[in-house]
mmCIF file of C-alpha atoms and ligand atoms in Angstrom:
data_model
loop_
_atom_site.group_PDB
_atom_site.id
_atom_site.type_symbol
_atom_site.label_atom_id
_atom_site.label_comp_id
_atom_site.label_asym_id
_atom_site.label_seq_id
_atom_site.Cartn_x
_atom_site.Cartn_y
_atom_site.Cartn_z
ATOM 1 C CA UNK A 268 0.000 0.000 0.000
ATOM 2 C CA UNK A 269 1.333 3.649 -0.552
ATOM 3 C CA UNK A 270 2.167 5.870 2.205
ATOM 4 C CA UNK A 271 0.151 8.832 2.386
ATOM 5 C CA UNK A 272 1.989 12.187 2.473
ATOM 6 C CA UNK A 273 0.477 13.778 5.687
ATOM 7 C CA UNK A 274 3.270 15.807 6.350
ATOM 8 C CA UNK A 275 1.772 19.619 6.760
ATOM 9 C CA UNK A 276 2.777 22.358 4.425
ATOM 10 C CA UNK A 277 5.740 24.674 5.636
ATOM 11 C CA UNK A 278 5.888 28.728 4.833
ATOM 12 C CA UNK A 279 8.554 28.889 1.727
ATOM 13 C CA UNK A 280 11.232 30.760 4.172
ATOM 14 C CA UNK A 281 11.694 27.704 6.075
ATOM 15 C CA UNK A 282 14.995 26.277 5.104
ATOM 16 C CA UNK A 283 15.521 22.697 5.521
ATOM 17 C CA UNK A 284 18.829 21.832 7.470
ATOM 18 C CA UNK A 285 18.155 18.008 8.279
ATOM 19 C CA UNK A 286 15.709 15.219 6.365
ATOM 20 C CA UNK A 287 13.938 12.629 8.474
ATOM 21 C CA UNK A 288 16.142 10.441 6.563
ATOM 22 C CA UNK A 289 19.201 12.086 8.138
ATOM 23 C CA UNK A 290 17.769 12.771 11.556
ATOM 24 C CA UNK A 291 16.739 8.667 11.249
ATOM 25 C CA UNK A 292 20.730 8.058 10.523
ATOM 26 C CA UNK A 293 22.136 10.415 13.619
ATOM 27 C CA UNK A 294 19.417 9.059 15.912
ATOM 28 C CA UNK A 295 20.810 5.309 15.116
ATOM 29 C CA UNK A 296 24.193 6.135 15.699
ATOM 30 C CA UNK A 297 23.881 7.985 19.064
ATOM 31 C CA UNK A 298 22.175 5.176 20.252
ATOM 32 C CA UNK A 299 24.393 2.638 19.157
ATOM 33 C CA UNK A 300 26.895 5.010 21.503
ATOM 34 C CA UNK A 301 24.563 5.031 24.229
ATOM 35 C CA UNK A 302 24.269 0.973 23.885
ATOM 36 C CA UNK A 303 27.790 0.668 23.809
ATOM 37 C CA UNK A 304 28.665 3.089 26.675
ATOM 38 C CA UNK A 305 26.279 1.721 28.847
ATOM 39 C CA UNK A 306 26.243 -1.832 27.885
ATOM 40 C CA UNK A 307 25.490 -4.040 31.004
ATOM 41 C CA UNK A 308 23.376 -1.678 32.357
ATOM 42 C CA UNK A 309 20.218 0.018 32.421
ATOM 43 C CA UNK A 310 19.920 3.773 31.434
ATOM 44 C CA UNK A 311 17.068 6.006 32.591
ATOM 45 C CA UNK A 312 16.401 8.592 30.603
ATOM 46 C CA UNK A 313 14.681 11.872 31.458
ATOM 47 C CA UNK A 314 12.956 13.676 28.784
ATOM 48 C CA UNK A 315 12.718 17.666 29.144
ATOM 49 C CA UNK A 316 9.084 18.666 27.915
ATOM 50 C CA UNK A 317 7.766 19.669 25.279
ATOM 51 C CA UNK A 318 10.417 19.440 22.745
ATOM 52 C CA UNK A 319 12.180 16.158 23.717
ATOM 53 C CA UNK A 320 9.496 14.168 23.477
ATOM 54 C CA UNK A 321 10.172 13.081 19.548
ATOM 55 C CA UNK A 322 13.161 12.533 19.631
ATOM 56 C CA UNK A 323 13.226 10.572 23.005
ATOM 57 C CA UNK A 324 10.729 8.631 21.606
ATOM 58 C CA UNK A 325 13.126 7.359 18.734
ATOM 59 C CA UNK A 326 16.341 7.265 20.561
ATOM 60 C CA UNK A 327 14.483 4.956 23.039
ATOM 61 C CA UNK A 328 13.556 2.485 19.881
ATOM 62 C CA UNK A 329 16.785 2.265 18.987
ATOM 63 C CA UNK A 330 18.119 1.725 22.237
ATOM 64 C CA UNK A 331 19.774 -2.187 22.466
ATOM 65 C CA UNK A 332 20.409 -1.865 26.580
ATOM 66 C CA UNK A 333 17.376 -1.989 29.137
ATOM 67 C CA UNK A 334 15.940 1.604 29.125
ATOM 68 C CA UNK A 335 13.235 3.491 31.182
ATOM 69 C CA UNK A 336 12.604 6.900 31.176
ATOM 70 C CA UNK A 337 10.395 10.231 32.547
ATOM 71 C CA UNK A 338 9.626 13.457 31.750
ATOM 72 C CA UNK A 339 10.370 16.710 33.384
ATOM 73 C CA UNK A 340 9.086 20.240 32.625
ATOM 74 C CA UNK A 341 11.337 23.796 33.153
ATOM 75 C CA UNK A 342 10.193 27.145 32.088
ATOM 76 C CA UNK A 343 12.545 29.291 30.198
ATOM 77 C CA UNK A 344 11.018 31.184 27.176
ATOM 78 C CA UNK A 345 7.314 31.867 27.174
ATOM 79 C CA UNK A 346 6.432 32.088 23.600
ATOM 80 C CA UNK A 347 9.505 33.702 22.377
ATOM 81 C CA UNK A 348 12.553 32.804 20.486
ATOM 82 C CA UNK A 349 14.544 34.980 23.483
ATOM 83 C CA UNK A 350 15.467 33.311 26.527
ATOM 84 C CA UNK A 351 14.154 35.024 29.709
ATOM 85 C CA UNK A 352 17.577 33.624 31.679
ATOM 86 C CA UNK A 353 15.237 32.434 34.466
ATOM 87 C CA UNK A 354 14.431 28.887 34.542
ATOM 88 C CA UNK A 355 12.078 26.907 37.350
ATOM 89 C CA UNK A 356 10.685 23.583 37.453
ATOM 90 C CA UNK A 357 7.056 23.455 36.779
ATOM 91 C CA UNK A 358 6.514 19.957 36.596
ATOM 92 C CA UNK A 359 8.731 17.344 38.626
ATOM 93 C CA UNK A 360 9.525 13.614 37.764
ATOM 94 C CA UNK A 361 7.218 11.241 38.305
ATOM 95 C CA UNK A 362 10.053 8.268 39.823
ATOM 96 C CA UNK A 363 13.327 8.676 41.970
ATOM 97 C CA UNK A 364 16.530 8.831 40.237
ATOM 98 C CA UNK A 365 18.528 8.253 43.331
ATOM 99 C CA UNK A 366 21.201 5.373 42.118
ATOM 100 C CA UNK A 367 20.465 5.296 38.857
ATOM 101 C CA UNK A 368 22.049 5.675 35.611
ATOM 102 C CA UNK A 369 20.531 8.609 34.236
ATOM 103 C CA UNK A 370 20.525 10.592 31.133
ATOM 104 C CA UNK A 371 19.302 13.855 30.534
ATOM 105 C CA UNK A 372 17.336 13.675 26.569
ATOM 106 C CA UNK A 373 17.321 17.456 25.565
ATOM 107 C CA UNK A 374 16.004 18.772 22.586
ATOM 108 C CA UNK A 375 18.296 21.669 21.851
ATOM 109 C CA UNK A 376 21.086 22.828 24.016
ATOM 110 C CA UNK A 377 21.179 27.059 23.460
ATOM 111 C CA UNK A 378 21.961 29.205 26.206
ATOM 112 C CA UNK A 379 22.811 26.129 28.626
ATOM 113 C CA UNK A 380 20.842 27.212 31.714
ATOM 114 C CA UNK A 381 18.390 24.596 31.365
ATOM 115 C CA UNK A 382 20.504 22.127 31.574
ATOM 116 C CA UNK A 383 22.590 23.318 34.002
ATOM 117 C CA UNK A 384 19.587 23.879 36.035
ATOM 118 C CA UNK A 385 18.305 21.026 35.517
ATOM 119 C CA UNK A 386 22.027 18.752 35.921
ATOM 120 C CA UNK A 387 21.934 20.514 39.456
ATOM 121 C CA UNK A 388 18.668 19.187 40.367
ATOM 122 C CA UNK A 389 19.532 15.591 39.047
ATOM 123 C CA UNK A 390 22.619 15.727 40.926
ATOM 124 C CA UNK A 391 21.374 16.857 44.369
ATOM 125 C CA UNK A 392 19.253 13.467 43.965
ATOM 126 C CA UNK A 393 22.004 11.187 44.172
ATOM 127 C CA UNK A 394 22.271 9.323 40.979
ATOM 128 C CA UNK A 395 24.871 7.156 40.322
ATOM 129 C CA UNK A 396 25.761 8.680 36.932
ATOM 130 C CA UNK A 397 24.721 11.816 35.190
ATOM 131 C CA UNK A 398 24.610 11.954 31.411
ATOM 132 C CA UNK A 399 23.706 14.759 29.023
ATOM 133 C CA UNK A 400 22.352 14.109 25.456
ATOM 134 C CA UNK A 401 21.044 16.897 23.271
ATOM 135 C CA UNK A 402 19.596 16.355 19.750
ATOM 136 C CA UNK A 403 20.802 19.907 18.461
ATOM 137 C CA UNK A 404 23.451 21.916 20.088
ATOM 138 C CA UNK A 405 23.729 25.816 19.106
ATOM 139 C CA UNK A 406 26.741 26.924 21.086
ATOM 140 C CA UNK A 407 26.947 30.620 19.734
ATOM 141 C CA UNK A 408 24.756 31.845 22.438
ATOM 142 C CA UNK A 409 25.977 29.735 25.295
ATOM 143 C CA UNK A 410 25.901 31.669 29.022
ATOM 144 C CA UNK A 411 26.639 29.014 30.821
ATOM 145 C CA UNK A 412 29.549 26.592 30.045
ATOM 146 C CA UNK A 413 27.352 22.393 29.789
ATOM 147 C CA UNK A 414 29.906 19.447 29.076
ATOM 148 C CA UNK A 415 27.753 17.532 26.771
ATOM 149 C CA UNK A 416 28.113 13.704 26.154
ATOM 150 C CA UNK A 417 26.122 13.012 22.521
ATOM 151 C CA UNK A 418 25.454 15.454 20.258
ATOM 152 C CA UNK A 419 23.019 15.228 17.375
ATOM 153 C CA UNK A 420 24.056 17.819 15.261
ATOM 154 C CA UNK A 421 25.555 21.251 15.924
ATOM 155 C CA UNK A 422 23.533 23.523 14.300
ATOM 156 C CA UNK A 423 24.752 27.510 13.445
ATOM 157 C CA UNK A 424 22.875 30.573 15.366
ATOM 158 C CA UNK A 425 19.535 30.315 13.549
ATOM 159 C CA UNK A 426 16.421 29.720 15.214
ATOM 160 C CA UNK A 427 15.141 25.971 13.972
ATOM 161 C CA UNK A 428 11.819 23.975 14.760
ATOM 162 C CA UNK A 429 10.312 20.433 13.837
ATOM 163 C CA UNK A 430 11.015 17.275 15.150
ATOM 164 C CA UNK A 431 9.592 18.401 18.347
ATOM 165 C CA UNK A 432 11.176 22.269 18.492
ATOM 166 C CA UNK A 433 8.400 24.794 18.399
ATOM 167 C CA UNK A 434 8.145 28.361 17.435
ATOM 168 C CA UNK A 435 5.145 29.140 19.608
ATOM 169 C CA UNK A 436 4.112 26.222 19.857
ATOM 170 C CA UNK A 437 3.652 25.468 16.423
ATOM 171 C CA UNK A 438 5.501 23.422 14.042
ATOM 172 C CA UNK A 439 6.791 20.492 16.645
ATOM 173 C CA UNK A 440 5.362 17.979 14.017
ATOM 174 C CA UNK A 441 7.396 18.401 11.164
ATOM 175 C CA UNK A 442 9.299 15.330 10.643
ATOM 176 C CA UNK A 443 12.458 17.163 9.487
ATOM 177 C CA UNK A 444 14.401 20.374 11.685
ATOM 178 C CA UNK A 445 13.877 23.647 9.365
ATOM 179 C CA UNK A 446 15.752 26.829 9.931
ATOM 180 C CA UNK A 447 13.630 29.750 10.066
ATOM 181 C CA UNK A 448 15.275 32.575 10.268
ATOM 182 C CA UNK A 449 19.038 32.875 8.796
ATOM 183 C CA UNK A 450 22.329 32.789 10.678
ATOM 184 C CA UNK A 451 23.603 35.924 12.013
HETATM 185 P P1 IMP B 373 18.529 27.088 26.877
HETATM 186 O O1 IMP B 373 18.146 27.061 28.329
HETATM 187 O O2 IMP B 373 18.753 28.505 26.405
HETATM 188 O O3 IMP B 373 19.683 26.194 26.534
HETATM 189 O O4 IMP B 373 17.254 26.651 26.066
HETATM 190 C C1 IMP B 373 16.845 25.393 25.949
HETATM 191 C C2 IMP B 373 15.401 25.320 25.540
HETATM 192 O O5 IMP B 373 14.955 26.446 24.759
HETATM 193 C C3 IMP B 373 15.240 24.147 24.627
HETATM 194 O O6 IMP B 373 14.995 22.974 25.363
HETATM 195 C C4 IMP B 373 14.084 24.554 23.740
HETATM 196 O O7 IMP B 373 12.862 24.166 24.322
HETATM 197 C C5 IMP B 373 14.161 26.063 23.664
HETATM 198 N N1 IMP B 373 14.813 26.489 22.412
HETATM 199 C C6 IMP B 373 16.036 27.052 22.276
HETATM 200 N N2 IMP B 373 16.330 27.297 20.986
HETATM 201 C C7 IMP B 373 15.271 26.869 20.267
HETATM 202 C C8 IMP B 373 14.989 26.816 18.850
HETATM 203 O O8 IMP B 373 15.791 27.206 17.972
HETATM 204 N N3 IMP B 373 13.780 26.297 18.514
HETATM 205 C C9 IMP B 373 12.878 25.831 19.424
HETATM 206 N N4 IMP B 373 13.114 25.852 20.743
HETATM 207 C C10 IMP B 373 14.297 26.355 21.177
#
Protein backbone atom coordinates (compact mmCIF):
# COMPACT_ATOMS: atom_id res chain seq x y z
CA UNK A 1 0.00 0.00 0.00
CA UNK A 2 1.33 3.65 -0.55
CA UNK A 3 2.17 5.87 2.21
CA UNK A 4 0.15 8.83 2.39
CA UNK A 5 1.99 12.19 2.47
CA UNK A 6 0.48 13.78 5.69
CA UNK A 7 3.27 15.81 6.35
CA UNK A 8 1.77 19.62 6.76
CA UNK A 9 2.78 22.36 4.42
CA UNK A 10 5.74 24.67 5.64
CA UNK A 11 5.89 28.73 4.83
CA UNK A 12 8.55 28.89 1.73
CA UNK A 13 11.23 30.76 4.17
CA UNK A 14 11.69 27.70 6.08
CA UNK A 15 15.00 26.28 5.10
CA UNK A 16 15.52 22.70 5.52
CA UNK A 17 18.83 21.83 7.47
CA UNK A 18 18.16 18.01 8.28
CA UNK A 19 15.71 15.22 6.36
CA UNK A 20 13.94 12.63 8.47
CA UNK A 21 16.14 10.44 6.56
CA UNK A 22 19.20 12.09 8.14
CA UNK A 23 17.77 12.77 11.56
CA UNK A 24 16.74 8.67 11.25
CA UNK A 25 20.73 8.06 10.52
CA UNK A 26 22.14 10.41 13.62
CA UNK A 27 19.42 9.06 15.91
CA UNK A 28 20.81 5.31 15.12
CA UNK A 29 24.19 6.13 15.70
CA UNK A 30 23.88 7.98 19.06
CA UNK A 31 22.17 5.18 20.25
CA UNK A 32 24.39 2.64 19.16
CA UNK A 33 26.89 5.01 21.50
CA UNK A 34 24.56 5.03 24.23
CA UNK A 35 24.27 0.97 23.88
CA UNK A 36 27.79 0.67 23.81
CA UNK A 37 28.66 3.09 26.68
CA UNK A 38 26.28 1.72 28.85
CA UNK A 39 26.24 -1.83 27.89
CA UNK A 40 25.49 -4.04 31.00
CA UNK A 41 23.38 -1.68 32.36
CA UNK A 42 20.22 0.02 32.42
CA UNK A 43 19.92 3.77 31.43
CA UNK A 44 17.07 6.01 32.59
CA UNK A 45 16.40 8.59 30.60
CA UNK A 46 14.68 11.87 31.46
CA UNK A 47 12.96 13.68 28.78
CA UNK A 48 12.72 17.67 29.14
CA UNK A 49 9.08 18.67 27.91
CA UNK A 50 7.77 19.67 25.28
CA UNK A 51 10.42 19.44 22.74
CA UNK A 52 12.18 16.16 23.72
CA UNK A 53 9.50 14.17 23.48
CA UNK A 54 10.17 13.08 19.55
CA UNK A 55 13.16 12.53 19.63
CA UNK A 56 13.23 10.57 23.00
CA UNK A 57 10.73 8.63 21.61
CA UNK A 58 13.13 7.36 18.73
CA UNK A 59 16.34 7.26 20.56
CA UNK A 60 14.48 4.96 23.04
CA UNK A 61 13.56 2.49 19.88
CA UNK A 62 16.78 2.26 18.99
CA UNK A 63 18.12 1.73 22.24
CA UNK A 64 19.77 -2.19 22.47
CA UNK A 65 20.41 -1.87 26.58
CA UNK A 66 17.38 -1.99 29.14
CA UNK A 67 15.94 1.60 29.13
CA UNK A 68 13.23 3.49 31.18
CA UNK A 69 12.60 6.90 31.18
CA UNK A 70 10.39 10.23 32.55
CA UNK A 71 9.63 13.46 31.75
CA UNK A 72 10.37 16.71 33.38
CA UNK A 73 9.09 20.24 32.62
CA UNK A 74 11.34 23.80 33.15
CA UNK A 75 10.19 27.14 32.09
CA UNK A 76 12.54 29.29 30.20
CA UNK A 77 11.02 31.18 27.18
CA UNK A 78 7.31 31.87 27.17
CA UNK A 79 6.43 32.09 23.60
CA UNK A 80 9.50 33.70 22.38
CA UNK A 81 12.55 32.80 20.49
CA UNK A 82 14.54 34.98 23.48
CA UNK A 83 15.47 33.31 26.53
CA UNK A 84 14.15 35.02 29.71
CA UNK A 85 17.58 33.62 31.68
CA UNK A 86 15.24 32.43 34.47
CA UNK A 87 14.43 28.89 34.54
CA UNK A 88 12.08 26.91 37.35
CA UNK A 89 10.69 23.58 37.45
CA UNK A 90 7.06 23.46 36.78
CA UNK A 91 6.51 19.96 36.60
CA UNK A 92 8.73 17.34 38.63
CA UNK A 93 9.52 13.61 37.76
CA UNK A 94 7.22 11.24 38.31
CA UNK A 95 10.05 8.27 39.82
CA UNK A 96 13.33 8.68 41.97
CA UNK A 97 16.53 8.83 40.24
CA UNK A 98 18.53 8.25 43.33
CA UNK A 99 21.20 5.37 42.12
CA UNK A 100 20.46 5.30 38.86
CA UNK A 101 22.05 5.67 35.61
CA UNK A 102 20.53 8.61 34.24
CA UNK A 103 20.52 10.59 31.13
CA UNK A 104 19.30 13.85 30.53
CA UNK A 105 17.34 13.68 26.57
CA UNK A 106 17.32 17.46 25.57
CA UNK A 107 16.00 18.77 22.59
CA UNK A 108 18.30 21.67 21.85
CA UNK A 109 21.09 22.83 24.02
CA UNK A 110 21.18 27.06 23.46
CA UNK A 111 21.96 29.20 26.21
CA UNK A 112 22.81 26.13 28.63
CA UNK A 113 20.84 27.21 31.71
CA UNK A 114 18.39 24.60 31.37
CA UNK A 115 20.50 22.13 31.57
CA UNK A 116 22.59 23.32 34.00
CA UNK A 117 19.59 23.88 36.03
CA UNK A 118 18.31 21.03 35.52
CA UNK A 119 22.03 18.75 35.92
CA UNK A 120 21.93 20.51 39.46
CA UNK A 121 18.67 19.19 40.37
CA UNK A 122 19.53 15.59 39.05
CA UNK A 123 22.62 15.73 40.93
CA UNK A 124 21.37 16.86 44.37
CA UNK A 125 19.25 13.47 43.96
CA UNK A 126 22.00 11.19 44.17
CA UNK A 127 22.27 9.32 40.98
CA UNK A 128 24.87 7.16 40.32
CA UNK A 129 25.76 8.68 36.93
CA UNK A 130 24.72 11.82 35.19
CA UNK A 131 24.61 11.95 31.41
CA UNK A 132 23.71 14.76 29.02
CA UNK A 133 22.35 14.11 25.46
CA UNK A 134 21.04 16.90 23.27
CA UNK A 135 19.60 16.36 19.75
CA UNK A 136 20.80 19.91 18.46
CA UNK A 137 23.45 21.92 20.09
CA UNK A 138 23.73 25.82 19.11
CA UNK A 139 26.74 26.92 21.09
CA UNK A 140 26.95 30.62 19.73
CA UNK A 141 24.76 31.85 22.44
CA UNK A 142 25.98 29.73 25.29
CA UNK A 143 25.90 31.67 29.02
CA UNK A 144 26.64 29.01 30.82
CA UNK A 145 29.55 26.59 30.04
CA UNK A 146 27.35 22.39 29.79
CA UNK A 147 29.91 19.45 29.08
CA UNK A 148 27.75 17.53 26.77
CA UNK A 149 28.11 13.70 26.15
CA UNK A 150 26.12 13.01 22.52
CA UNK A 151 25.45 15.45 20.26
CA UNK A 152 23.02 15.23 17.38
CA UNK A 153 24.06 17.82 15.26
CA UNK A 154 25.56 21.25 15.92
CA UNK A 155 23.53 23.52 14.30
CA UNK A 156 24.75 27.51 13.44
CA UNK A 157 22.87 30.57 15.37
CA UNK A 158 19.53 30.32 13.55
CA UNK A 159 16.42 29.72 15.21
CA UNK A 160 15.14 25.97 13.97
CA UNK A 161 11.82 23.98 14.76
CA UNK A 162 10.31 20.43 13.84
CA UNK A 163 11.02 17.28 15.15
CA UNK A 164 9.59 18.40 18.35
CA UNK A 165 11.18 22.27 18.49
CA UNK A 166 8.40 24.79 18.40
CA UNK A 167 8.15 28.36 17.43
CA UNK A 168 5.15 29.14 19.61
CA UNK A 169 4.11 26.22 19.86
CA UNK A 170 3.65 25.47 16.42
CA UNK A 171 5.50 23.42 14.04
CA UNK A 172 6.79 20.49 16.65
CA UNK A 173 5.36 17.98 14.02
CA UNK A 174 7.40 18.40 11.16
CA UNK A 175 9.30 15.33 10.64
CA UNK A 176 12.46 17.16 9.49
CA UNK A 177 14.40 20.37 11.68
CA UNK A 178 13.88 23.65 9.37
CA UNK A 179 15.75 26.83 9.93
CA UNK A 180 13.63 29.75 10.07
CA UNK A 181 15.27 32.57 10.27
CA UNK A 182 19.04 32.88 8.80
CA UNK A 183 22.33 32.79 10.68
CA UNK A 184 23.60 35.92 12.01
P1 LIG B 1 18.53 27.09 26.88
O1 LIG B 1 18.15 27.06 28.33
O2 LIG B 1 18.75 28.51 26.41
O3 LIG B 1 19.68 26.19 26.53
O4 LIG B 1 17.25 26.65 26.07
C1 LIG B 1 16.85 25.39 25.95
C2 LIG B 1 15.40 25.32 25.54
O5 LIG B 1 14.95 26.45 24.76
C3 LIG B 1 15.24 24.15 24.63
O6 LIG B 1 15.00 22.97 25.36
C4 LIG B 1 14.08 24.55 23.74
O7 LIG B 1 12.86 24.17 24.32
C5 LIG B 1 14.16 26.06 23.66
N1 LIG B 1 14.81 26.49 22.41
C6 LIG B 1 16.04 27.05 22.28
N2 LIG B 1 16.33 27.30 20.99
C7 LIG B 1 15.27 26.87 20.27
C8 LIG B 1 14.99 26.82 18.85
O8 LIG B 1 15.79 27.21 17.97
N3 LIG B 1 13.78 26.30 18.51
C9 LIG B 1 12.88 25.83 19.42
N4 LIG B 1 13.11 25.85 20.74
C10 LIG B 1 14.30 26.36 21.18
Amino acid sequence: MEKPETTIKVPEHFRVLYSPEDIAARVAEMAEDISADFEGKAVHLIGVLKGATVFLADLLRMLSIPATYDFLSVASYGDSTESTGVVRLIKDLDDPVESRDVIIVEDIVDTGLTLKYIEELMRNRKVSSLSKCTFLDRPDRRKVHVEMDYVGFTIPDCYVVGYGLDFEQKWRQLPGIYAINQPT
